[in-house]
Amino acid sequence: MTTLYTDDHEWLRIEGDTATIGITDYAQSQLGDVVFIELPKVGRQLKKGEAAAVVESVKAASDVYAPIGGEVIEVNDAVVADPAQINSDSMSAWFFKLKIADQGELAGLMDEAAYQAHIA
Amino acid sequence: MTVCTPIASSLKQTPLHALHAAHGAKFMPFAGYDMPINYGPGVLKEHLHTRAAAGLFDVSHMGQIVLRPKSGNLADAARALEALMPQDILSLEPSRQRYALFTNDQGGIRDDLMVANGGDHLFLIVNAACKDADEAHLRAHLSGTCIIEPLTDRGLIALQGPRAAEILAALCPEAASLRFMDAVPLSIMGIACVVSRSGYTGEDGFEISVPAREVAALATTLLANPDVWLIGLGARDSLRLEAGLCLYGNDIDATTTPIEAGLGWSIQKVRRDGGARAGGFPGADVILPQLANGAVRRRVGLRPEGRAPVREGAKLFADEQASAPIGLVTSGGFGPSVGAPVAMGYLPPAHAATGSLVFAEVRNQRLPVRVSATPFVPHSYKR
């Protein structure tokens, strides 16, 4: 299992051809208290860079973009019911899982060390 | 996702900027100032703390203007100011403050403000984004009757919440005896302040005008009480929204009339048709007929039925299919004390009754929204 990061502050956990996607601790700290989250429908085909989910804090709404392309195969209903999980443990509060369409798209993502350097 | 990093160059700072930074403020530009949006606890906890205990707000960016009658007779300044607003200033008693509106010739609102009777002068508190235009407006119309003194060397702080009165009374016992909308000069820790029992949260509390060089000392003393937290502009906005209070530039502006905005209550009888000083303010020919006959749209409270916040700019529709919008959301977000999304916006009278169902367009979906009475959280003023 590998964890990769985007410069838009999403994390991806890669297991075979499945990517589990969430937002980073840095992202949640910038957003503040999350009060609402909207996730894509299971079965939706996402293209890389497409708006896939919405995270709303008290003050603002932010889009979450698909870091890679693929089909949405599962969404985390528990985080919809309790969006505060994103603030308390952003690395566990996953948003959705994608069936990876093109493993080649993973090449442009950062590993942990590169991401930490990115936000430093 | 996109995380914005505001650029702070060329922004003005309030006298409390260093104190905000030392308390871990996250800053953002607001009305030309580098202002704290929130501190470590974040908007949600800051909001709830203000309603549970006490919050300290830096509102030093707002404009403070003194009007002194050249004649020495305060009534002359009051009459002159009445030519710019539909409020009764002449009968505003000494040490009392009143909500007021500068109107324009079309009946729109140039700014909303507080006017206090300081005995030998009038004391105005105006919005930061409007303060230069307000000063120019006053100079253009009142220079003949008044000396116009913008107080650029004073800070302004607000202490709000159910514990505000006992906390301020510990430093200044006289503060406890003030009623809502009293405004008086008081010495706090030997500092010459002007204290009003008012605010922008719906809670009991005070707004305190303080000499700029002493505002940090007063703020630091107040913050020594663990019940007092610094509160940023983020929670200031969610608190005032739950309290049903208008934000200039969002809910009211030069194109909204006081009647459309539901602020007809701020126009005293003496300035209405049939009153002794009826009319005689900009836009009276628009505003007074609307007061009698109603307006084509009205500001209303809105409660989205789902969990998704409906924010400013969202269009309102009569039903899920309608192609033409009937109204607009002007403020909206999550109400931490309500525990659900809340909003305000404009609707035609036919859809503006409490309980009416309309639909807000959010990300290409039509979300059901119920017209609701405001405030969303009851006011706790000490009248």
Short mmCIF file of C-alpha atoms in Angstrom, two decimals:
data_model
loop_
_atom_site.label_atom_id
_atom_site.label_comp_id
_atom_site.label_asym_id
_atom_site.label_seq_id
_atom_site.Cartn_x
_atom_site.Cartn_y
_atom_site.Cartn_z
CA MET A 1 0.00 0.00 0.00
CA THR A 2 1.34 3.39 -1.05
CA THR A 3 0.10 6.84 -0.02
CA LEU A 4 0.46 9.61 -2.57
CA TYR A 5 -0.42 13.30 -2.44
CA THR A 6 -1.52 16.06 -4.83
CA ASP A 7 -0.46 19.69 -4.69
CA ASP A 8 -4.17 20.44 -4.11
CA HIS A 9 -3.87 18.71 -0.69
CA GLU A 10 -5.58 15.40 -1.39
CA TRP A 11 -4.20 12.04 -0.36
CA LEU A 12 -4.58 8.76 -2.29
CA ARG A 13 -4.05 5.33 -0.81
CA ILE A 14 -3.23 2.91 -3.62
CA GLU A 15 -4.11 -0.80 -3.24
CA GLY A 16 -3.89 -2.66 -6.54
CA ASP A 17 -6.21 -0.90 -8.98
CA THR A 18 -8.14 0.91 -6.22
CA ALA A 19 -7.38 4.43 -5.01
CA THR A 20 -8.96 5.67 -1.74
CA ILE A 21 -9.08 9.47 -1.66
CA GLY A 22 -9.33 12.04 1.12
CA ILE A 23 -7.97 15.47 2.05
CA THR A 24 -4.83 16.09 4.07
CA ASP A 25 -4.47 17.37 7.60
CA TYR A 26 -3.04 20.59 6.17
CA ALA A 27 -6.19 21.00 4.03
CA GLN A 28 -8.56 20.46 6.96
CA SER A 29 -6.58 22.89 9.10
CA GLN A 30 -6.89 25.56 6.40
CA LEU A 31 -10.62 24.91 5.90
CA GLY A 32 -11.60 24.90 9.55
CA ASP A 33 -14.58 23.04 10.95
CA VAL A 34 -16.23 21.01 8.19
CA VAL A 35 -20.02 21.14 8.44
CA PHE A 36 -21.10 19.55 5.16
CA ILE A 37 -19.66 17.24 2.55
CA GLU A 38 -21.06 16.16 -0.80
CA LEU A 39 -19.60 13.07 -2.46
CA PRO A 40 -19.89 11.76 -6.05
CA LYS A 41 -22.39 9.00 -6.88
CA VAL A 42 -21.13 5.43 -7.08
CA GLY A 43 -20.68 4.52 -10.72
CA ARG A 44 -19.72 8.02 -11.85
CA GLN A 45 -16.76 8.15 -14.26
CA LEU A 46 -14.39 10.89 -13.13
CA LYS A 47 -11.76 12.48 -15.30
CA LYS A 48 -8.54 13.71 -13.75
CA GLY A 49 -9.05 17.29 -12.51
CA GLU A 50 -12.84 17.13 -12.52
CA ALA A 51 -14.74 18.53 -9.50
CA ALA A 52 -15.65 15.37 -7.61
CA ALA A 53 -16.73 16.41 -4.12
CA VAL A 54 -17.53 19.52 -2.08
CA VAL A 55 -16.31 20.29 1.43
CA GLU A 56 -18.01 23.14 3.28
CA SER A 57 -16.77 24.81 6.43
CA VAL A 58 -18.81 27.36 8.39
CA LYS A 59 -17.65 30.11 6.08
CA ALA A 60 -16.83 28.66 2.66
CA ALA A 61 -17.35 25.88 0.15
CA SER A 62 -14.36 24.20 -1.52
CA ASP A 63 -14.28 21.76 -4.43
CA VAL A 64 -12.29 18.58 -4.23
CA TYR A 65 -10.94 17.59 -7.65
CA ALA A 66 -10.38 14.03 -8.86
CA PRO A 67 -6.59 13.61 -8.59
CA ILE A 68 -6.72 10.81 -11.20
CA GLY A 69 -9.38 9.43 -13.53
CA GLY A 70 -11.54 6.40 -12.79
CA GLU A 71 -14.91 5.01 -11.79
CA VAL A 72 -16.31 5.78 -8.31
CA ILE A 73 -16.78 2.36 -6.70
CA GLU A 74 -17.52 3.30 -3.08
CA VAL A 75 -18.22 6.45 -1.02
CA ASN A 76 -17.86 7.02 2.72
CA ASP A 77 -21.39 7.62 4.01
CA ALA A 78 -20.08 7.81 7.59
CA VAL A 79 -18.15 11.00 6.82
CA VAL A 80 -21.26 12.52 5.17
CA ALA A 81 -23.19 11.81 8.38
CA ASP A 82 -20.40 13.20 10.58
CA PRO A 83 -18.21 15.63 8.62
CA ALA A 84 -16.32 16.59 11.81
CA GLN A 85 -14.32 13.34 11.31
CA ILE A 86 -12.44 15.23 8.59
CA ASN A 87 -11.11 17.66 11.22
CA SER A 88 -10.38 15.08 13.88
CA ASP A 89 -8.63 12.50 11.66
CA SER A 90 -8.33 13.55 8.05
CA MET A 91 -6.14 10.57 7.04
CA SER A 92 -8.87 8.12 8.16
CA ALA A 93 -11.89 10.13 7.00
CA TRP A 94 -11.77 8.98 3.39
CA PHE A 95 -14.16 10.44 0.81
CA PHE A 96 -14.46 7.94 -2.07
CA LYS A 97 -12.73 5.05 -3.81
CA LEU A 98 -11.86 5.01 -7.50
CA LYS A 99 -11.10 2.10 -9.82
CA ILE A 100 -7.92 3.51 -11.34
CA ALA A 101 -8.35 4.04 -15.10
CA ASP A 102 -4.72 4.73 -15.92
CA GLN A 103 -1.88 3.79 -13.55
CA GLY A 104 0.27 6.22 -15.54
CA GLU A 105 -1.59 9.16 -13.92
CA LEU A 106 -0.05 8.20 -10.56
CA ALA A 107 3.37 9.21 -11.85
CA GLY A 108 2.71 12.92 -11.38
CA LEU A 109 1.79 12.61 -7.67
CA MET A 110 3.99 13.25 -4.64
CA ASP A 111 5.16 10.85 -1.96
CA GLU A 112 4.98 11.77 1.74
CA ALA A 113 8.40 13.46 1.82
CA ALA A 114 7.69 15.54 -1.28
CA TYR A 115 4.28 16.60 0.08
CA GLN A 116 5.73 17.61 3.44
CA ALA A 117 8.27 19.73 1.57
CA HIS A 118 5.43 21.19 -0.52
CA ILE A 119 3.51 22.46 2.53
CA ALA A 120 6.57 23.45 4.56
CA MET B 1 -8.90 21.52 -3.52
CA THR B 2 -7.88 25.14 -3.52
CA VAL B 3 -6.36 26.74 -0.45
CA CYS B 4 -6.01 30.49 -0.71
CA THR B 5 -3.12 32.42 0.73
CA PRO B 6 -4.05 36.09 0.89
CA ILE B 7 -1.45 38.67 0.01
CA ALA B 8 -1.12 41.12 2.85
CA SER B 9 0.81 43.87 1.08
CA SER B 10 -0.61 47.42 1.16
CA LEU B 11 -3.27 46.43 3.66
CA LYS B 12 -3.87 48.65 6.66
CA GLN B 13 -3.57 47.28 10.18
CA THR B 14 -5.59 47.99 13.31
CA PRO B 15 -3.84 48.88 16.59
CA LEU B 16 -4.44 45.26 17.69
CA HIS B 17 -2.71 43.60 14.71
CA ALA B 18 0.31 42.44 16.72
CA LEU B 19 -1.96 41.10 19.47
CA HIS B 20 -3.93 39.10 16.88
CA ALA B 21 -0.72 37.66 15.45
CA ALA B 22 0.50 36.73 18.94
CA HIS B 23 -2.79 34.89 19.51
CA GLY B 24 -2.41 32.79 16.35
CA ALA B 25 -4.80 34.71 14.10
CA LYS B 26 -5.33 33.67 10.52
CA PHE B 27 -5.60 36.92 8.59
CA MET B 28 -7.52 37.93 5.50
CA PRO B 29 -8.08 41.23 3.74
CA PHE B 30 -11.33 42.97 4.67
CA ALA B 31 -12.27 46.51 3.62
CA GLY B 32 -8.60 47.35 3.02
CA TYR B 33 -7.44 46.00 6.41
CA ASP B 34 -5.50 42.88 7.29
CA MET B 35 -8.07 41.41 9.67
CA PRO B 36 -8.26 38.21 11.76
CA ILE B 37 -10.71 35.74 10.21
CA ASN B 38 -10.24 33.26 13.05
CA TYR B 39 -7.82 32.14 15.75
CA GLY B 40 -6.72 28.69 16.89
CA PRO B 41 -10.14 27.41 18.02
CA GLY B 42 -11.68 28.14 14.59
CA VAL B 43 -14.94 29.79 13.49
CA LEU B 44 -17.28 27.13 14.92
CA LYS B 45 -15.86 27.08 18.46
CA GLU B 46 -15.39 30.87 18.51
CA HIS B 47 -19.04 31.29 17.56
CA LEU B 48 -20.30 28.89 20.23
CA HIS B 49 -18.01 30.38 22.87
CA THR B 50 -19.42 33.87 22.24
CA ARG B 51 -22.97 32.59 22.82
CA ALA B 52 -21.88 30.61 25.92
CA ALA B 53 -19.44 33.01 27.63
CA ALA B 54 -17.80 36.06 26.05
CA GLY B 55 -16.04 37.01 22.83
CA LEU B 56 -13.74 39.97 22.19
CA PHE B 57 -13.85 41.40 18.67
CA ASP B 58 -11.51 43.95 17.11
CA VAL B 59 -13.65 46.24 14.98
CA SER B 60 -11.14 49.07 14.86
CA HIS B 61 -11.41 49.08 11.07
CA MET B 62 -14.83 50.70 11.39
CA GLY B 63 -15.17 54.46 11.05
CA GLN B 64 -15.73 56.69 14.08
CA ILE B 65 -16.86 60.21 13.25
CA VAL B 66 -17.81 63.07 15.59
CA LEU B 67 -20.18 65.82 14.42
CA ARG B 68 -20.03 69.06 16.41
CA PRO B 69 -22.62 71.80 15.76
CA LYS B 70 -20.89 75.06 14.82
CA SER B 71 -23.70 76.90 16.65
CA GLY B 72 -23.03 75.00 19.85
CA ASN B 73 -26.65 73.82 19.72
CA LEU B 74 -26.82 70.05 19.23
CA ALA B 75 -30.27 70.32 17.64
CA ASP B 76 -28.64 72.04 14.65
CA ALA B 77 -26.38 69.05 14.07
CA ALA B 78 -29.31 66.66 14.58
CA ARG B 79 -31.47 68.51 12.03
CA ALA B 80 -28.59 68.60 9.54
CA LEU B 81 -28.02 64.86 9.91
CA GLU B 82 -31.74 64.19 9.50
CA ALA B 83 -31.40 65.62 5.99
CA LEU B 84 -29.27 62.57 5.12
CA MET B 85 -31.25 59.81 6.87
CA PRO B 86 -34.85 58.80 7.62
CA GLN B 87 -34.24 58.50 11.36
CA ASP B 88 -35.36 60.78 14.20
CA ILE B 89 -32.10 62.24 15.52
CA LEU B 90 -33.59 65.39 17.05
CA SER B 91 -35.30 63.48 19.87
CA LEU B 92 -32.43 61.05 20.44
CA GLU B 93 -31.71 61.59 24.13
CA PRO B 94 -28.25 62.30 25.55
CA SER B 95 -26.28 59.06 26.15
CA ARG B 96 -28.57 57.13 23.79
CA GLN B 97 -27.65 55.50 20.49
CA ARG B 98 -29.81 54.61 17.49
CA TYR B 99 -29.47 52.47 14.34
CA ALA B 100 -29.58 54.68 11.25
CA LEU B 101 -29.25 54.59 7.45
CA PHE B 102 -27.66 57.01 5.01
CA THR B 103 -30.00 56.85 1.99
CA ASN B 104 -29.50 57.89 -1.63
CA ASP B 105 -31.84 59.70 -4.03
CA GLN B 106 -33.13 56.39 -5.40
CA GLY B 107 -34.12 55.26 -1.90
CA GLY B 108 -31.15 52.88 -1.65
CA ILE B 109 -28.87 52.55 1.36
CA ARG B 110 -25.46 54.26 1.21
CA ASP B 111 -24.46 52.80 4.58
CA ASP B 112 -25.93 51.62 7.86
CA LEU B 113 -24.53 53.11 11.03
CA MET B 114 -24.99 53.92 14.71
CA VAL B 115 -25.63 57.49 15.86
CA ALA B 116 -25.11 58.37 19.53
CA ASN B 117 -25.98 61.58 21.33
CA GLY B 118 -22.77 62.62 23.10
CA GLY B 119 -24.30 65.67 24.79
CA ASP B 120 -22.50 68.40 22.86
CA HIS B 121 -21.83 66.26 19.76
CA LEU B 122 -23.13 63.33 17.73
CA PHE B 123 -20.97 60.22 17.53
CA LEU B 124 -21.26 58.06 14.40
CA ILE B 125 -19.94 54.52 13.90
CA VAL B 126 -19.91 53.56 10.22
CA ASN B 127 -18.83 50.57 8.14
CA ALA B 128 -15.14 50.27 7.29
CA ALA B 129 -15.73 49.88 3.55
CA CYS B 130 -17.92 53.02 3.49
CA LYS B 131 -16.09 55.28 5.90
CA ASP B 132 -14.25 57.41 3.35
CA ALA B 133 -17.40 57.87 1.25
CA ASP B 134 -19.43 58.63 4.38
CA GLU B 135 -16.96 61.28 5.48
CA ALA B 136 -17.05 62.88 2.03
CA HIS B 137 -20.87 62.73 2.07
CA LEU B 138 -20.96 64.45 5.47
CA ARG B 139 -18.48 67.10 4.34
CA ALA B 140 -20.49 67.77 1.18
CA HIS B 141 -23.76 68.30 3.05
CA LEU B 142 -22.98 69.21 6.65
CA SER B 143 -19.89 71.44 6.46
CA GLY B 144 -22.07 74.53 6.88
CA THR B 145 -23.54 73.39 10.19
CA CYS B 146 -21.04 70.94 11.66
CA ILE B 147 -17.38 70.38 12.34
CA ILE B 148 -16.72 66.88 11.04
CA GLU B 149 -14.01 64.99 12.94
CA PRO B 150 -13.08 61.49 11.83
CA LEU B 151 -11.45 59.84 14.87
CA THR B 152 -8.47 58.15 13.25
CA ASP B 153 -6.60 57.68 16.54
CA ARG B 154 -9.15 55.44 18.22
CA GLY B 155 -9.63 51.69 18.24
CA LEU B 156 -12.98 49.95 18.64
CA ILE B 157 -13.52 46.63 20.40
CA ALA B 158 -16.70 44.68 21.12
CA LEU B 159 -17.18 42.42 24.14
CA GLN B 160 -20.17 40.18 23.46
CA GLY B 161 -21.91 37.29 25.15
CA PRO B 162 -23.80 36.34 28.32
CA ARG B 163 -20.77 36.95 30.57
CA ALA B 164 -19.77 40.27 28.95
CA ALA B 165 -21.54 42.45 31.53
CA GLU B 166 -19.97 40.89 34.63
CA ILE B 167 -16.54 40.81 32.98
CA LEU B 168 -16.63 44.48 32.00
CA ALA B 169 -18.20 45.45 35.35
CA ALA B 170 -15.16 43.99 37.13
CA LEU B 171 -13.08 46.72 35.44
CA CYS B 172 -15.79 49.37 35.32
CA PRO B 173 -18.80 48.92 37.64
CA GLU B 174 -20.81 51.63 35.83
CA ALA B 175 -20.98 49.43 32.73
CA ALA B 176 -23.39 47.05 34.45
CA SER B 177 -26.07 49.73 34.73
CA LEU B 178 -26.16 50.53 31.00
CA ARG B 179 -29.27 49.48 29.06
CA PHE B 180 -29.32 48.29 25.46
CA MET B 181 -28.32 51.21 23.20
CA ASP B 182 -27.03 53.43 26.00
CA ALA B 183 -23.74 55.08 24.96
CA VAL B 184 -21.66 56.93 27.54
CA PRO B 185 -18.08 58.05 28.22
CA LEU B 186 -16.58 55.79 30.90
CA SER B 187 -13.12 55.41 32.39
CA ILE B 188 -11.86 51.84 32.22
CA MET B 189 -8.47 51.23 33.90
CA GLY B 190 -8.04 55.00 33.75
CA ILE B 191 -8.54 54.97 29.96
CA ALA B 192 -11.10 57.43 28.56
CA CYS B 193 -13.50 55.21 26.61
CA VAL B 194 -16.93 55.57 25.06
CA VAL B 195 -18.98 52.49 25.94
CA SER B 196 -22.27 51.49 24.34
CA ARG B 197 -24.38 48.49 25.26
CA SER B 198 -24.80 47.15 21.75
CA GLY B 199 -23.22 44.81 19.26
CA TYR B 200 -23.55 42.67 16.18
CA THR B 201 -24.06 39.17 17.57
CA GLY B 202 -27.59 39.20 19.04
CA GLU B 203 -26.03 38.74 22.47
CA ASP B 204 -25.83 41.20 25.32
CA GLY B 205 -22.57 43.09 25.17
CA PHE B 206 -20.65 46.29 24.69
CA GLU B 207 -18.85 48.23 22.00
CA ILE B 208 -15.96 50.25 23.37
CA SER B 209 -14.17 53.11 21.63
CA VAL B 210 -10.64 53.37 23.01
CA PRO B 211 -7.64 55.61 22.24
CA ALA B 212 -5.53 53.63 19.74
CA ARG B 213 -2.41 53.53 21.91
CA GLU B 214 -4.35 52.04 24.85
CA VAL B 215 -6.59 49.54 23.10
CA ALA B 216 -4.02 46.71 23.33
CA ALA B 217 -3.68 47.20 27.09
CA LEU B 218 -7.45 47.04 27.56
CA ALA B 219 -7.78 44.01 25.28
CA THR B 220 -4.95 42.23 27.11
CA THR B 221 -6.61 42.86 30.48
CA LEU B 222 -9.96 41.54 29.22
CA LEU B 223 -8.23 38.47 27.73
CA ALA B 224 -6.65 37.68 31.11
CA ASN B 225 -10.09 36.33 32.02
CA PRO B 226 -10.21 32.77 30.61
CA ASP B 227 -13.88 33.24 29.70
CA VAL B 228 -12.89 35.89 27.15
CA TRP B 229 -11.72 34.60 23.78
CA LEU B 230 -10.64 36.63 20.79
CA ILE B 231 -13.19 36.11 18.02
CA GLY B 232 -12.46 36.65 14.32
CA LEU B 233 -14.51 38.04 11.47
CA GLY B 234 -15.61 34.52 10.46
CA ALA B 235 -17.62 34.01 13.65
CA ARG B 236 -18.67 37.67 13.64
CA ASP B 237 -20.40 36.91 10.34
CA SER B 238 -22.07 33.67 11.45
CA LEU B 239 -23.19 35.30 14.73
CA ARG B 240 -24.77 38.29 13.00
CA LEU B 241 -26.40 36.05 10.40
CA GLU B 242 -28.04 33.92 13.10
CA ALA B 243 -29.13 37.18 14.77
CA GLY B 244 -30.80 38.23 11.49
CA LEU B 245 -28.65 41.38 11.22
CA CYS B 246 -27.79 42.85 7.83
CA LEU B 247 -24.25 42.99 6.47
CA TYR B 248 -23.71 46.10 4.35
CA GLY B 249 -22.55 45.09 0.86
CA ASN B 250 -24.33 41.74 1.12
CA ASP B 251 -27.86 42.15 2.44
CA ILE B 252 -28.19 45.88 1.94
CA ASP B 253 -26.52 48.25 -0.52
CA ALA B 254 -27.14 51.28 -2.72
CA THR B 255 -29.79 49.33 -4.68
CA THR B 256 -31.87 48.05 -1.74
CA THR B 257 -34.33 50.34 0.03
CA PRO B 258 -34.88 50.27 3.80
CA ILE B 259 -38.38 48.88 3.22
CA GLU B 260 -37.19 46.09 0.91
CA ALA B 261 -34.54 45.30 3.52
CA GLY B 262 -37.14 44.99 6.30
CA LEU B 263 -35.63 47.97 8.10
CA GLY B 264 -38.80 50.08 8.13
CA TRP B 265 -38.79 49.75 11.94
CA SER B 266 -35.72 52.02 12.00
CA ILE B 267 -37.78 54.92 10.55
CA GLN B 268 -39.51 56.66 13.45
CA LYS B 269 -43.09 57.97 13.10
CA VAL B 270 -42.00 61.58 13.09
CA ARG B 271 -40.18 61.04 9.78
CA ARG B 272 -43.03 59.07 8.15
CA ASP B 273 -46.01 60.47 6.23
CA GLY B 274 -48.12 62.45 8.68
CA GLY B 275 -45.20 62.97 11.07
CA ALA B 276 -44.01 66.42 12.14
CA ARG B 277 -40.75 66.05 10.16
CA ALA B 278 -41.96 63.64 7.46
CA GLY B 279 -39.58 63.12 4.55
CA GLY B 280 -36.78 65.56 3.88
CA PHE B 281 -34.14 62.84 3.41
CA PRO B 282 -32.67 61.41 0.17
CA GLY B 283 -35.05 58.97 -1.52
CA ALA B 284 -38.04 59.93 0.67
CA ASP B 285 -40.27 59.92 -2.44
CA VAL B 286 -39.42 56.23 -2.91
CA ILE B 287 -39.12 55.05 0.69
CA LEU B 288 -42.24 56.62 2.25
CA PRO B 289 -44.67 55.26 -0.41
CA GLN B 290 -43.04 51.82 0.02
CA LEU B 291 -43.52 52.09 3.77
CA ALA B 292 -47.24 52.68 3.18
CA ASN B 293 -47.82 50.31 0.25
CA GLY B 294 -45.09 47.69 0.40
CA ALA B 295 -42.17 46.99 -1.93
CA VAL B 296 -41.73 44.61 -4.86
CA ARG B 297 -39.32 42.45 -2.86
CA ARG B 298 -38.55 41.82 0.76
CA ARG B 299 -35.60 40.55 2.75
CA VAL B 300 -36.47 37.27 4.43
CA GLY B 301 -34.82 34.64 6.59
CA LEU B 302 -34.27 31.29 4.87
CA ARG B 303 -33.81 27.82 6.34
CA PRO B 304 -32.53 25.21 3.86
CA GLU B 305 -34.35 21.94 4.55
CA GLY B 306 -31.27 19.78 3.94
CA ARG B 307 -27.76 19.95 5.41
CA ALA B 308 -26.10 21.77 2.52
CA PRO B 309 -25.35 25.45 3.22
CA VAL B 310 -26.89 27.88 0.72
CA ARG B 311 -24.55 30.81 0.29
CA GLU B 312 -24.64 34.38 -1.03
CA GLY B 313 -25.33 34.59 -4.74
CA ALA B 314 -27.53 31.49 -4.90
CA LYS B 315 -30.59 32.15 -7.06
CA LEU B 316 -34.04 31.41 -5.66
CA PHE B 317 -36.80 29.78 -7.73
CA ALA B 318 -40.52 29.27 -7.16
CA ASP B 319 -40.24 25.54 -7.94
CA GLU B 320 -37.80 22.89 -9.09
CA GLN B 321 -38.45 23.43 -12.82
CA ALA B 322 -38.88 27.22 -13.12
CA SER B 323 -36.40 28.78 -15.54
CA ALA B 324 -36.50 32.35 -14.23
CA PRO B 325 -35.29 33.11 -10.68
CA ILE B 326 -37.59 35.07 -8.35
CA GLY B 327 -34.95 36.07 -5.82
CA LEU B 328 -31.42 35.90 -4.53
CA VAL B 329 -29.60 34.75 -1.40
CA THR B 330 -27.54 37.65 0.01
CA SER B 331 -25.95 35.92 3.04
CA GLY B 332 -25.82 32.28 3.91
CA GLY B 333 -23.84 29.63 5.67
CA PHE B 334 -23.93 27.20 8.53
CA GLY B 335 -25.38 28.49 11.80
CA PRO B 336 -23.36 26.85 14.58
CA SER B 337 -25.92 27.62 17.31
CA VAL B 338 -28.85 26.64 15.09
CA GLY B 339 -26.93 23.49 14.11
CA ALA B 340 -28.11 23.81 10.53
CA PRO B 341 -27.68 26.04 7.51
CA VAL B 342 -29.26 29.51 7.65
CA ALA B 343 -29.49 32.29 5.07
CA MET B 344 -31.08 35.60 4.16
CA GLY B 345 -32.22 36.80 0.78
CA TYR B 346 -34.79 38.73 -1.21
CA LEU B 347 -38.14 37.42 -2.48
CA PRO B 348 -41.26 38.98 -3.98
CA PRO B 349 -44.07 39.46 -1.40
CA ALA B 350 -46.09 36.56 -2.87
CA HIS B 351 -43.31 34.17 -1.79
CA ALA B 352 -42.08 36.00 1.30
CA ALA B 353 -44.53 34.75 3.93
CA THR B 354 -42.98 32.70 6.74
CA GLY B 355 -43.31 29.03 5.85
CA SER B 356 -43.24 29.55 2.06
CA LEU B 357 -41.20 26.95 0.19
CA VAL B 358 -38.77 28.10 -2.50
CA PHE B 359 -35.77 26.45 -4.15
CA ALA B 360 -32.16 27.61 -4.09
CA GLU B 361 -29.83 26.67 -6.93
CA VAL B 362 -26.59 25.21 -5.57
CA ARG B 363 -24.15 23.40 -7.88
CA ASN B 364 -26.92 22.90 -10.49
CA GLN B 365 -29.28 21.35 -7.96
CA ARG B 366 -32.51 22.91 -6.67
CA LEU B 367 -32.52 22.63 -2.88
CA PRO B 368 -35.75 23.23 -0.89
CA VAL B 369 -35.54 26.29 1.35
CA ARG B 370 -38.21 27.46 3.80
CA VAL B 371 -38.87 31.16 4.43
CA SER B 372 -38.28 31.63 8.16
CA ALA B 373 -38.71 34.34 10.76
CA THR B 374 -35.53 36.05 11.95
CA PRO B 375 -33.61 36.12 14.19
CA PHE B 376 -32.73 32.44 13.92
CA VAL B 377 -31.38 32.64 17.48
CA PRO B 378 -33.31 34.88 19.93
CA HIS B 379 -31.69 38.19 20.86
CA SER B 380 -30.49 38.55 24.47
CA TYR B 381 -30.36 42.34 24.71
CA LYS B 382 -30.61 44.00 28.15
CA ARG B 383 -33.40 46.47 27.49
#
